Coordinates of C-alpha atoms and ligand atoms in Angstrom, one line a residue:
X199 CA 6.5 26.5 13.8
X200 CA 3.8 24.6 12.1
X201 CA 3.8 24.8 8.1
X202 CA 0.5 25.5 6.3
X203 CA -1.3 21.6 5.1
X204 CA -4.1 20.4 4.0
X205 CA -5.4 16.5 4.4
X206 CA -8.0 15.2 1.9
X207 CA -10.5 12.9 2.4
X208 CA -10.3 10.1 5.0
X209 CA -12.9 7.3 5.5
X210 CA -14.6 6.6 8.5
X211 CA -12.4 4.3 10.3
X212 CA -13.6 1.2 12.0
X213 CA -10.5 -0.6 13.7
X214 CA -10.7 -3.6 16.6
X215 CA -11.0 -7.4 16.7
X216 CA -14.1 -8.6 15.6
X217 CA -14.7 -5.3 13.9
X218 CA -16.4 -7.5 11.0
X219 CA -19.4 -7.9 12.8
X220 CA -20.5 -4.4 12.1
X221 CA -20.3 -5.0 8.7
X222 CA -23.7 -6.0 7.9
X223 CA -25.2 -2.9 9.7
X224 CA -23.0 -0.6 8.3
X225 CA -23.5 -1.9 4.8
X226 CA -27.2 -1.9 5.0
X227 CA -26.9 1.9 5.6
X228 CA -26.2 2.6 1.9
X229 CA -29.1 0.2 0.8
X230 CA -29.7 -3.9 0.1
X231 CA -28.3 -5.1 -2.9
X232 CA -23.9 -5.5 -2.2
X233 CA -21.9 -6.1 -4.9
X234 CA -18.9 -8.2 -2.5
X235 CA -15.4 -8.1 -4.6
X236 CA -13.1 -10.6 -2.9
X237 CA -9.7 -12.8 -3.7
X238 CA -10.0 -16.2 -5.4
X239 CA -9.1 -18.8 -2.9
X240 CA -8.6 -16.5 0.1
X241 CA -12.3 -15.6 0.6
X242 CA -13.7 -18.7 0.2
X243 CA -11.3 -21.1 2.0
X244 CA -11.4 -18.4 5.2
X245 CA -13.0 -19.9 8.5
X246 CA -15.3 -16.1 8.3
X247 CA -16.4 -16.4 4.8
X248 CA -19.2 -18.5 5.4
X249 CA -20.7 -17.2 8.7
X250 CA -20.2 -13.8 7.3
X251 CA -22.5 -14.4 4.0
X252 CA -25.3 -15.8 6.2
X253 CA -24.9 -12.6 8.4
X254 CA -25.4 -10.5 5.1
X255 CA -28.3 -12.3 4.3
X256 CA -29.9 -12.3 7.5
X257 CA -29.8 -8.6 7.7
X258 CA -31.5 -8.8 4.6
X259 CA -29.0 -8.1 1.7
X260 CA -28.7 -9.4 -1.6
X261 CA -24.9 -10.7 -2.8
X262 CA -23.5 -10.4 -5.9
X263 CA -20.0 -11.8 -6.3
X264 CA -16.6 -11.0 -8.2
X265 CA -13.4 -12.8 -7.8
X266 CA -10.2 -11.4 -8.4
X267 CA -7.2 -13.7 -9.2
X268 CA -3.7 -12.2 -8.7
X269 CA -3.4 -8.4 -9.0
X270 CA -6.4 -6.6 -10.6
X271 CA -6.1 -5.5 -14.9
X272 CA -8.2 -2.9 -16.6
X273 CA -10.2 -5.9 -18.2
X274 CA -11.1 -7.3 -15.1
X275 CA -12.3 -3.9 -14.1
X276 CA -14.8 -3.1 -17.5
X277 CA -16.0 -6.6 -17.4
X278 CA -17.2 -6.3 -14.0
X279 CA -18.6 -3.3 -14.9
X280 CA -20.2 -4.5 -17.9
X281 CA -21.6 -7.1 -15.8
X282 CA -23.3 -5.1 -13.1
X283 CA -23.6 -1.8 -14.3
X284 CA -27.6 -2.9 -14.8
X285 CA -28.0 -4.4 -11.4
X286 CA -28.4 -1.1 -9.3
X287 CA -25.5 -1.9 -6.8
X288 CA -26.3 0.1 -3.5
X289 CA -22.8 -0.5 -2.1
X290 CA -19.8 -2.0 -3.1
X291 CA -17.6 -4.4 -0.5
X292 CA -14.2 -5.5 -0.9
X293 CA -13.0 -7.9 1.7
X294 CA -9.3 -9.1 0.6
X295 CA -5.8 -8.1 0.4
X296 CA -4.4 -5.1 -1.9
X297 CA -5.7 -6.7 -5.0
X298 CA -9.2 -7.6 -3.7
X299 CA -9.6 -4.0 -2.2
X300 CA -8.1 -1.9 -5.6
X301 CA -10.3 -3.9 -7.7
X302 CA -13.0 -3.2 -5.7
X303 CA -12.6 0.3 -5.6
X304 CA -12.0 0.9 -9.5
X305 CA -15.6 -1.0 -9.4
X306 CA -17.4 1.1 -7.0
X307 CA -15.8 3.8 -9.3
X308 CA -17.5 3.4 -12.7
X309 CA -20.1 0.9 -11.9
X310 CA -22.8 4.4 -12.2
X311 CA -20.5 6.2 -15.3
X312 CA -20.3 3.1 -17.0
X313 CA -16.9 3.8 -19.5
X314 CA -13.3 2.2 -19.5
X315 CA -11.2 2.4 -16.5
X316 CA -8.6 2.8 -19.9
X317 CA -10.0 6.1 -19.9
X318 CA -8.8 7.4 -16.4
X319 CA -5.7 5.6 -16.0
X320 CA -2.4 7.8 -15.4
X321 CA 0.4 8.0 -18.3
X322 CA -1.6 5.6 -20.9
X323 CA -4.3 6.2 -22.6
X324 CA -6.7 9.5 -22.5
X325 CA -5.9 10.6 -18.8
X326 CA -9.7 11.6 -18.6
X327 CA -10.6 13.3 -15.5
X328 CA -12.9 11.4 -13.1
X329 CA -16.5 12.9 -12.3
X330 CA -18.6 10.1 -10.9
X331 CA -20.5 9.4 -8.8
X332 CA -18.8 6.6 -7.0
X333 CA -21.0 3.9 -5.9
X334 CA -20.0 3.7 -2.0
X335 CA -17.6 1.5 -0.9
X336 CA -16.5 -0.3 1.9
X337 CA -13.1 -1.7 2.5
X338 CA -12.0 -4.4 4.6
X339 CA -8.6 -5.5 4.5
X340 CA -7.4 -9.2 4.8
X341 CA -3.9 -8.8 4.8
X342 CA -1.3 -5.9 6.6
X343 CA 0.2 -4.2 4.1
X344 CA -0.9 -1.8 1.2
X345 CA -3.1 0.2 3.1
X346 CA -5.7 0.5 0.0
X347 CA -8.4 0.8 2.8
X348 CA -7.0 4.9 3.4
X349 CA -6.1 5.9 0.3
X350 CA -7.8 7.4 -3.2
X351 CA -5.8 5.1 -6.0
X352 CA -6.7 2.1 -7.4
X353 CA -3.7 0.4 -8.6
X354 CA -4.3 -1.9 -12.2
X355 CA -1.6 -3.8 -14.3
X356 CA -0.9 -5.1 -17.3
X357 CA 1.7 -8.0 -17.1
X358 CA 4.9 -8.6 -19.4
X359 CA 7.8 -6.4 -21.6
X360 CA 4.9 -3.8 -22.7
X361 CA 3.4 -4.2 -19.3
X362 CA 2.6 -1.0 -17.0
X363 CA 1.4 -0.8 -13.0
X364 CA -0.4 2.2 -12.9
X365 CA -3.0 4.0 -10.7
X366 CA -6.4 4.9 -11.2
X367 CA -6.9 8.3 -8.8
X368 CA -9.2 10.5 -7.5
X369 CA -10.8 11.6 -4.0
X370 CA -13.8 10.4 -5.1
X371 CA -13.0 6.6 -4.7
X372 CA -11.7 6.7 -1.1
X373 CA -13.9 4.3 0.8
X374 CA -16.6 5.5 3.0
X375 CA -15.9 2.9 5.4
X376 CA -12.5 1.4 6.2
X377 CA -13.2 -1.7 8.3
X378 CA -10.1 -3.0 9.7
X379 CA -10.5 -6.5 12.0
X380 CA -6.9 -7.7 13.0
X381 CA -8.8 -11.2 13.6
X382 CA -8.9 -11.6 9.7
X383 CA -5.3 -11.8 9.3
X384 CA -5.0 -14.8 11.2
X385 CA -3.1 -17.5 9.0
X386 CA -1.4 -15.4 7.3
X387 CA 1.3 -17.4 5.4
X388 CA 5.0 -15.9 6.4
X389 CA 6.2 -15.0 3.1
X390 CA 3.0 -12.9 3.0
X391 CA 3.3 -11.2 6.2
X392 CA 7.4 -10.3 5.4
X393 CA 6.4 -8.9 2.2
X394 CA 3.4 -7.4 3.0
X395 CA 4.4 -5.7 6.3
X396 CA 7.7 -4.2 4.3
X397 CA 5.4 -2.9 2.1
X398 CA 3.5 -0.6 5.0
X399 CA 7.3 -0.2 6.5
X400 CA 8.8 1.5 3.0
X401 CA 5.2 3.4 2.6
X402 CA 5.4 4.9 6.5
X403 CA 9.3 5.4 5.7
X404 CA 9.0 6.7 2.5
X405 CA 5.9 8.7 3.7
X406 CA 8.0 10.4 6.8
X407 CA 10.8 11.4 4.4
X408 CA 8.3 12.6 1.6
X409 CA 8.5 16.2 0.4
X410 CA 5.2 16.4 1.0
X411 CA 5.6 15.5 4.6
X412 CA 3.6 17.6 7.1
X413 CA 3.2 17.8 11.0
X414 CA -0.3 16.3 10.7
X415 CA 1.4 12.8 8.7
X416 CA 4.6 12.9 10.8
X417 CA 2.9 12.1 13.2
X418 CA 0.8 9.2 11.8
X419 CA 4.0 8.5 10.0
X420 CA 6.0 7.9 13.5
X421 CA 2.9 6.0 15.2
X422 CA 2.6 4.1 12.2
X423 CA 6.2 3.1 12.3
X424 CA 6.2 2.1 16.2
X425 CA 3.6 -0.3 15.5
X426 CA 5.8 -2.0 12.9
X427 CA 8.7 -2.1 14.4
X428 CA 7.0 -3.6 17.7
X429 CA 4.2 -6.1 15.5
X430 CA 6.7 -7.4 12.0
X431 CA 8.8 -9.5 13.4
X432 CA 7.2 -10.6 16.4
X433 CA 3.9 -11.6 13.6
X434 CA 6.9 -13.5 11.4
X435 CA 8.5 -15.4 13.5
X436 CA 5.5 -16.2 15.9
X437 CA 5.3 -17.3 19.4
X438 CA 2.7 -16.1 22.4
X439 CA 2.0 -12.8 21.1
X440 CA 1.1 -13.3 17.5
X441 CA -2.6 -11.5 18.3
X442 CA -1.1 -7.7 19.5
X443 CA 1.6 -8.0 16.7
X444 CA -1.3 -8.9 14.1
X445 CA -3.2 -5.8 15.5
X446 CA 0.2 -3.4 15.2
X447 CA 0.6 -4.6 11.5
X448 CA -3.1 -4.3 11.3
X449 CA -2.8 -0.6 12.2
X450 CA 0.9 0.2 10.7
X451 CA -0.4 -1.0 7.2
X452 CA -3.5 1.2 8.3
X453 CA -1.7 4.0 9.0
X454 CA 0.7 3.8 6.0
X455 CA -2.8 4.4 3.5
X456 CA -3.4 7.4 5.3
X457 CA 0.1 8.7 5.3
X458 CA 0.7 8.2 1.4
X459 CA -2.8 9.4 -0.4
X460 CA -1.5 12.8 1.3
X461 CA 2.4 12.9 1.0
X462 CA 3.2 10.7 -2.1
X463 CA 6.1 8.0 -1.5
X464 CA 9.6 7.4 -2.9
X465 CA 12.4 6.1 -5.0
X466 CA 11.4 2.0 -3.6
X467 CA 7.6 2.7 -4.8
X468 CA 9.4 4.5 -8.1
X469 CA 11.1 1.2 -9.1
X470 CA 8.1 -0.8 -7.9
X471 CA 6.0 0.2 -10.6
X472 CA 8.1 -0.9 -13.5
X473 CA 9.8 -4.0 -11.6
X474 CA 5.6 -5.1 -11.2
X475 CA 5.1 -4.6 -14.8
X476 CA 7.7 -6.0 -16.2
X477 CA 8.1 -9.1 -14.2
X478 CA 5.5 -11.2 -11.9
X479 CA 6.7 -10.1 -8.5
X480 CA 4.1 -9.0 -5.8
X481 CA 4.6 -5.5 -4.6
X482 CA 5.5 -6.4 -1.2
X483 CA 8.2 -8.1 -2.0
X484 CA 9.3 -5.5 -4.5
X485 CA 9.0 -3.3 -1.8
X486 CA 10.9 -5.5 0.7
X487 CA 14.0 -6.1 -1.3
X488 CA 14.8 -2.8 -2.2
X489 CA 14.0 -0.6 0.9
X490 CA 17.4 -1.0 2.9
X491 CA 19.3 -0.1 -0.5
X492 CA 17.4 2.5 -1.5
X493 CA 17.2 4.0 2.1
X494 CA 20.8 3.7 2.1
X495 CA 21.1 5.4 -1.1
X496 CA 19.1 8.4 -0.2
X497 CA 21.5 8.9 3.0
X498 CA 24.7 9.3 0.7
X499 CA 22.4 11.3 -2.3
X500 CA 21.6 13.6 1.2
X501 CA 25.2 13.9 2.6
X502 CA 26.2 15.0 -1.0
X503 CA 24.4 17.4 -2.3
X504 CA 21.9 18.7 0.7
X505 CA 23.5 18.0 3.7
X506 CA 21.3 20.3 5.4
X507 CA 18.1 18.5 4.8
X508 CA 15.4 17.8 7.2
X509 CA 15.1 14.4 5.3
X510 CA 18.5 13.4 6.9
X511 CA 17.7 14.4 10.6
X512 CA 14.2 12.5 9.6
X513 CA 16.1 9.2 8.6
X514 CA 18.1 9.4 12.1
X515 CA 14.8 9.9 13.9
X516 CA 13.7 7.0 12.4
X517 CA 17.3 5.2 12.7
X518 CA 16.8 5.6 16.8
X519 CA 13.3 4.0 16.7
X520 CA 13.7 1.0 14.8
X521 CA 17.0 0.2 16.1
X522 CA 16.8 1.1 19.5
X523 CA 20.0 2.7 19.7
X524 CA 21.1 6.3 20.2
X525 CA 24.2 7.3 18.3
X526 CA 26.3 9.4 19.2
X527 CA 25.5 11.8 16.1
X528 CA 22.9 11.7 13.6
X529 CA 25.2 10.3 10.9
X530 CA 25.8 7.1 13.3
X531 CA 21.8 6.8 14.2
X532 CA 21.2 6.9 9.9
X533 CA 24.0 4.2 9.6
X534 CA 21.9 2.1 12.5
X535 CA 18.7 2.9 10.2
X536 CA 20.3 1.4 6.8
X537 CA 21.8 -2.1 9.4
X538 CA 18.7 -2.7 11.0
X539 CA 16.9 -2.5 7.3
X540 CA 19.2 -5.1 6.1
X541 CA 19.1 -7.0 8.9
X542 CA 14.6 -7.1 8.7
X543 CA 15.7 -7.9 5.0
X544 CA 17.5 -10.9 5.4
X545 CA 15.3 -12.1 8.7
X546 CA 12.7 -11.5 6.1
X547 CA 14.2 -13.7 3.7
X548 CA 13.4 -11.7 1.1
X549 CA 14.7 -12.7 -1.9
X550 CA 17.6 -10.8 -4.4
X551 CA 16.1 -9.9 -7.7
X552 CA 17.8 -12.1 -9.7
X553 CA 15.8 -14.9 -8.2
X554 CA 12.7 -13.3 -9.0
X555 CA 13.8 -13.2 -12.5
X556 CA 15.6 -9.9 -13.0
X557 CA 18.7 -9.7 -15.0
X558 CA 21.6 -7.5 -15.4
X559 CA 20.1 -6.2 -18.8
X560 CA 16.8 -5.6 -17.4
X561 CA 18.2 -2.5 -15.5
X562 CA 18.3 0.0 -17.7
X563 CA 14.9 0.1 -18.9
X564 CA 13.6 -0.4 -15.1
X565 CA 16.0 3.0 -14.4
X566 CA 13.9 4.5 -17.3
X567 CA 10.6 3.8 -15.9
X568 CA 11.3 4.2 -12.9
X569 CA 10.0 8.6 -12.6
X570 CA 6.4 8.4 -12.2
X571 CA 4.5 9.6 -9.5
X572 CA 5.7 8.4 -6.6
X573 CA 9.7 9.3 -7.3
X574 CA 8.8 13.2 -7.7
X575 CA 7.9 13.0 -4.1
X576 CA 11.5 11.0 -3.4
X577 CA 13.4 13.7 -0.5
X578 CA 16.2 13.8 -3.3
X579 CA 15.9 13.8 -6.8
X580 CA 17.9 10.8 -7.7
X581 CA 20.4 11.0 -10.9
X582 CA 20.0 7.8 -13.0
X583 CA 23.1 6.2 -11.7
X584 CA 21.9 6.2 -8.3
X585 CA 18.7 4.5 -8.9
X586 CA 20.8 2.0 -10.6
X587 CA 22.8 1.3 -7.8
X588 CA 19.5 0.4 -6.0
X589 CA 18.8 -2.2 -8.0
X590 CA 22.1 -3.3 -8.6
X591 CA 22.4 -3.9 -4.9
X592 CA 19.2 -6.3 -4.8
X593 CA 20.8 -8.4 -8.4
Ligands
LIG1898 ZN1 3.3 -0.1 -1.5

């Protein structure tokens, strides 16, 4: 029996090595002048930057530039849409990692409109409904891991106690064009490709379990999650096959976009938000640290109060694929799921929260602002202790 669904808007999808060089055609299909949003060091120290602006200009288009250091605010947004709103933009590239590619779609968003990202931005400020028209965008990825290429939200913080992580939303600023090139995530640093690729892990997990799972995302969901478990540690700790793991995380991170603009996420993406706020800690690693806890967490929450769930022979399912191992019930095959979590963790090296400048105090308020968008869609609603134990596990 297949349950009613509905899947919104997905961008053309351009995946394979060397992918890139399609990028000039397809970006002169929407016109010449390209506004090109990319990271601060990471675009111009890359061995394609270079031959990839000459390709640009030799298919005749015009480049105008914006740099985004660290992850994207609402000010960097309305300046660069002070700043080019006058300058026609035909198409809008963003060629980076999450930051790069959010920015860039919150661009492509109001660069016609013209007002304050402040005016769209969920739970501050006016919640103003978004009516466009987007300026088109194209998305290619640099790094494996927040699949911003697949999905409609353009995430913007403010950083420090007042701080908030919050997403900008609405079908209308999916990218036309997601161009995903495995060959662009070569050189990678490590700690980028742990926290990164447990970043697409927790959203494909959290996806799967998600109430607002369907058949069409499991299966994305379980494809997505093959390719992890086969590319993320075989990309971290290197040797002869780095190139098919890059493509798997390439594809995972891909594939965990397009499961989470349709299902929502969980309790780790709950916490995310606040601990990203409130504290300079990239998402990733956010993610990382706190998936095998709250994963665990979610198990006992489940085996409590709704032992019956479908989110509990999910988590098995998912126990038996990453592990490798068939229990001998489905209790045993969630206990492998929580082990080999903690074991990726620590293999990982991701770091406890403490280190990353968290403190005992800090918890409370993190609890509190921990219920936005993504933990209404957690398989169990979470009582406040619970989500406390998920961060007191990671202190
Ligand atoms: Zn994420």
């Amino acid at each position: 029996m297949i349950s009613p669904f509905s899947i919104a808007r997905l961008p053309r999808i351009q995946f394979g090595a060397g992918a890139t060089a399609k990028l000039p055609d397809l970006a002169a299909r929407y016109g010449r002048r390209v506004l090109l949003v990319t990271g601060a060091h990471s675009f111009d120290a890359a061995p394609y930057a270079a031959p990839l602006l000459v390709k640009l200009a030799e298919r005749g288009l015009s480049c105008e530039r914006v740099v985004v250091s660290g992850e994207p605010s609402p000010e960097l947004v309305d300046d660069a849409v002070r700043q080019f709103k006058g300058a026609v933009i035909d198409v809008v590239i963003g060629l980076g990692g999450g930051s790069a590619l959010d920015a860039a779609k919150a661009i492509a968003g109001l660069l016609k409109p013209g007002n304050s990202v402040m005016d769209h931005l969920e739970g501050v400020g006016p919640e103003v409904s978004y009516s466009g028209p987007a300026t088109p965008f194209i998305a290619v990825p640099t790094t494996a891991g927040t699949g911003s290429e697949a999905t409609k939200n353009a995430v913007l913080s403010r950083h420090g106690p007042d701080g908030f992580k919050k997403s900008f939303r609405d079908e209308a600023l999916v990218a036309e064009i997601a161009l995903v090139d495995s060959e662009l995530l070569a050189g990678c640093p490590p700690a980028l490709i742990a926290a990164n690729g447990m970043d697409a892990l927790t959203q494909l997990l959290e996806s799967y379990v998600s109430t607002g799972a369907n058949e069409f995302t499991d299966a994305l969901a379980l494809s997505g999650l093959r390719a992890a478990r086969d590319g993320l540690l075989a990309w971290y700790e290197g040797g002869a096959a780095a190139e098919q793991a890059m493509a798997r995380m390439a594809y995972a991170s891909l594939q965990s976009g397009i499961c989470l603009a349709q299902t929502g996420l969980g309790s780790v993406h709950g916490l995310a938000s606040p601990l990203g706020a409130y504290f300079p800690i990239g998402h990733g690693v956010v993610c990382g640290t706190l998936l095998a806890a709250a994963t665990r967490i979610n198990i006992a929450a489940l085996r409590t109060r709704e032992p019956q769930s479908r989110a509990l022979a999910k988590y098995a399912e998912i126990g038996r694929l990453l592990s490798g191992r068939d229990g001998v019930s489905a209790e045993q095959d969630c206990d492998h799921l929580v082990a080999t979590l903690e074991d990726w963790t620590q293999r990982l090296a991701l770091p406890m929260l403490t280190s990353l400048g968290v403190a005992a105090s800090d918890v409370g308020r993190i609890v509190a602002a921990s219920r936005g968008s993504s933990m209404k869609t957690n398989p169990i609603v979470l009582t406040d202790d619970e989500i406390r134990q998920v961060l007191q596990a990671r202190l």
